[in-house]
Amino acid sequence: MKSDDNIILTNQLPAAELGPDDTVLLDPERREYYGLEGPARQIWDKLNQETTLQAICQALTEEYDVEPAQCESDTREFILELIENGLVKVR
């Protein structure tokens, strides 16, 4: 996945906010729950509309004390997990 690829949210899952930084997603087809907190929650929120890895990382590095290269690596890894679980796709 390149940093300039568009990321599309493909599965609008029911979500429950447990607090300002915590969300639980339910995939009724797979009968699985996904807990998101902190940066993972922010990434998921940004995936509700078409965006790029670069745009996500820019927002995260402005909010958190993280080096851009580390942010891109961690965000890429998380997005790949979402892709593997059928929650997003890269176009």
PDB file of C-alpha atoms in Angstrom:
ATOM      1  CA  MET A   1       0.000   0.000   0.000  1.00  0.00           C
ATOM      2  CA  LYS A   2       1.470   3.341  -1.040  1.00  0.00           C
ATOM      3  CA  SER A   3       1.012   6.460   1.055  1.00  0.00           C
ATOM      4  CA  ASP A   4      -0.877   8.170  -1.764  1.00  0.00           C
ATOM      5  CA  ASP A   5      -3.433   5.372  -2.261  1.00  0.00           C
ATOM      6  CA  ASN A   6      -7.025   6.234  -1.482  1.00  0.00           C
ATOM      7  CA  ILE A   7      -8.621   4.298   1.340  1.00  0.00           C
ATOM      8  CA  ILE A   8     -12.334   3.550   1.163  1.00  0.00           C
ATOM      9  CA  LEU A   9     -14.458   2.389   4.076  1.00  0.00           C
ATOM     10  CA  THR A  10     -16.363  -0.573   2.707  1.00  0.00           C
ATOM     11  CA  ASN A  11     -18.429  -1.745   5.648  1.00  0.00           C
ATOM     12  CA  GLN A  12     -20.409   0.703   7.767  1.00  0.00           C
ATOM     13  CA  LEU A  13     -20.561  -1.254  10.984  1.00  0.00           C
ATOM     14  CA  PRO A  14     -22.795  -0.467  13.937  1.00  0.00           C
ATOM     15  CA  ALA A  15     -20.683   1.362  16.521  1.00  0.00           C
ATOM     16  CA  ALA A  16     -21.067   2.307  20.156  1.00  0.00           C
ATOM     17  CA  GLU A  17     -19.015   5.070  21.725  1.00  0.00           C
ATOM     18  CA  LEU A  18     -17.888   4.114  25.211  1.00  0.00           C
ATOM     19  CA  GLY A  19     -16.210   7.426  25.933  1.00  0.00           C
ATOM     20  CA  PRO A  20     -14.495  10.288  24.173  1.00  0.00           C
ATOM     21  CA  ASP A  21     -11.725   8.018  22.832  1.00  0.00           C
ATOM     22  CA  ASP A  22     -13.277   4.534  22.826  1.00  0.00           C
ATOM     23  CA  THR A  23     -15.513   2.868  20.252  1.00  0.00           C
ATOM     24  CA  VAL A  24     -16.741  -0.698  19.825  1.00  0.00           C
ATOM     25  CA  LEU A  25     -17.686  -1.924  16.350  1.00  0.00           C
ATOM     26  CA  LEU A  26     -19.917  -4.901  15.693  1.00  0.00           C
ATOM     27  CA  ASP A  27     -19.649  -6.970  12.531  1.00  0.00           C
ATOM     28  CA  PRO A  28     -22.962  -8.865  12.614  1.00  0.00           C
ATOM     29  CA  GLU A  29     -22.062 -11.077   9.649  1.00  0.00           C
ATOM     30  CA  ARG A  30     -18.913 -12.398  11.314  1.00  0.00           C
ATOM     31  CA  ARG A  31     -20.311 -12.028  14.835  1.00  0.00           C
ATOM     32  CA  GLU A  32     -17.165 -10.190  15.892  1.00  0.00           C
ATOM     33  CA  TYR A  33     -16.519  -7.090  17.963  1.00  0.00           C
ATOM     34  CA  TYR A  34     -13.684  -4.666  17.351  1.00  0.00           C
ATOM     35  CA  GLY A  35     -12.557  -2.336  20.137  1.00  0.00           C
ATOM     36  CA  LEU A  36     -10.925   0.895  19.062  1.00  0.00           C
ATOM     37  CA  GLU A  37      -9.310   3.475  21.291  1.00  0.00           C
ATOM     38  CA  GLY A  38      -7.028   6.467  20.958  1.00  0.00           C
ATOM     39  CA  PRO A  39      -5.344   6.747  17.568  1.00  0.00           C
ATOM     40  CA  ALA A  40      -7.111   3.640  16.215  1.00  0.00           C
ATOM     41  CA  ARG A  41     -10.442   5.332  16.857  1.00  0.00           C
ATOM     42  CA  GLN A  42      -9.257   8.484  15.116  1.00  0.00           C
ATOM     43  CA  ILE A  43      -8.077   6.498  12.112  1.00  0.00           C
ATOM     44  CA  TRP A  44     -11.444   4.715  11.893  1.00  0.00           C
ATOM     45  CA  ASP A  45     -13.283   8.045  12.101  1.00  0.00           C
ATOM     46  CA  LYS A  46     -11.187   9.409   9.229  1.00  0.00           C
ATOM     47  CA  LEU A  47     -12.012   6.330   7.144  1.00  0.00           C
ATOM     48  CA  ASN A  48     -15.692   7.289   7.133  1.00  0.00           C
ATOM     49  CA  GLN A  49     -14.810   9.303   4.056  1.00  0.00           C
ATOM     50  CA  GLU A  50     -12.243   8.793   1.331  1.00  0.00           C
ATOM     51  CA  THR A  51      -8.788   9.722   2.607  1.00  0.00           C
ATOM     52  CA  THR A  52      -5.123   8.814   2.253  1.00  0.00           C
ATOM     53  CA  LEU A  53      -2.550   7.320   4.567  1.00  0.00           C
ATOM     54  CA  GLN A  54      -0.598  10.558   4.272  1.00  0.00           C
ATOM     55  CA  ALA A  55      -3.580  12.684   5.371  1.00  0.00           C
ATOM     56  CA  ILE A  56      -4.274  10.408   8.332  1.00  0.00           C
ATOM     57  CA  CYS A  57      -0.650  10.504   9.453  1.00  0.00           C
ATOM     58  CA  GLN A  58      -0.483  14.269   9.109  1.00  0.00           C
ATOM     59  CA  ALA A  59      -3.456  14.634  11.460  1.00  0.00           C
ATOM     60  CA  LEU A  60      -2.034  12.126  13.945  1.00  0.00           C
ATOM     61  CA  THR A  61       1.435  13.688  14.064  1.00  0.00           C
ATOM     62  CA  GLU A  62      -0.158  17.063  14.763  1.00  0.00           C
ATOM     63  CA  GLU A  63      -2.012  15.626  17.758  1.00  0.00           C
ATOM     64  CA  TYR A  64       0.478  13.066  19.118  1.00  0.00           C
ATOM     65  CA  ASP A  65       4.193  13.226  19.835  1.00  0.00           C
ATOM     66  CA  VAL A  66       5.205  10.710  17.173  1.00  0.00           C
ATOM     67  CA  GLU A  67       7.716  10.796  14.344  1.00  0.00           C
ATOM     68  CA  PRO A  68       6.132  10.795  10.872  1.00  0.00           C
ATOM     69  CA  ALA A  69       7.934   7.589   9.817  1.00  0.00           C
ATOM     70  CA  GLN A  70       6.758   5.719  12.938  1.00  0.00           C
ATOM     71  CA  CYS A  71       3.230   7.038  12.502  1.00  0.00           C
ATOM     72  CA  GLU A  72       3.131   5.899   8.881  1.00  0.00           C
ATOM     73  CA  SER A  73       4.455   2.444   9.786  1.00  0.00           C
ATOM     74  CA  ASP A  74       1.971   1.951  12.644  1.00  0.00           C
ATOM     75  CA  THR A  75      -0.966   3.366  10.683  1.00  0.00           C
ATOM     76  CA  ARG A  76      -0.137   1.232   7.651  1.00  0.00           C
ATOM     77  CA  GLU A  77      -0.029  -1.873   9.869  1.00  0.00           C
ATOM     78  CA  PHE A  78      -3.418  -1.037  11.408  1.00  0.00           C
ATOM     79  CA  ILE A  79      -5.005  -0.371   8.015  1.00  0.00           C
ATOM     80  CA  LEU A  80      -3.638  -3.664   6.697  1.00  0.00           C
ATOM     81  CA  GLU A  81      -5.362  -5.407   9.631  1.00  0.00           C
ATOM     82  CA  LEU A  82      -8.599  -3.646   8.680  1.00  0.00           C
ATOM     83  CA  ILE A  83      -8.159  -4.781   5.069  1.00  0.00           C
ATOM     84  CA  GLU A  84      -7.514  -8.390   6.178  1.00  0.00           C
ATOM     85  CA  ASN A  85     -10.742  -8.292   8.185  1.00  0.00           C
ATOM     86  CA  GLY A  86     -12.694  -6.951   5.202  1.00  0.00           C
ATOM     87  CA  LEU A  87     -13.425  -3.597   6.842  1.00  0.00           C
ATOM     88  CA  VAL A  88     -11.681  -1.336   4.295  1.00  0.00           C
ATOM     89  CA  LYS A  89     -10.191  -1.599   0.845  1.00  0.00           C
ATOM     90  CA  VAL A  90      -7.539   0.391  -0.983  1.00  0.00           C
ATOM     91  CA  ARG A  91      -8.310   1.864  -4.339  1.00  0.00           C
TER      92      ARG A  91
END
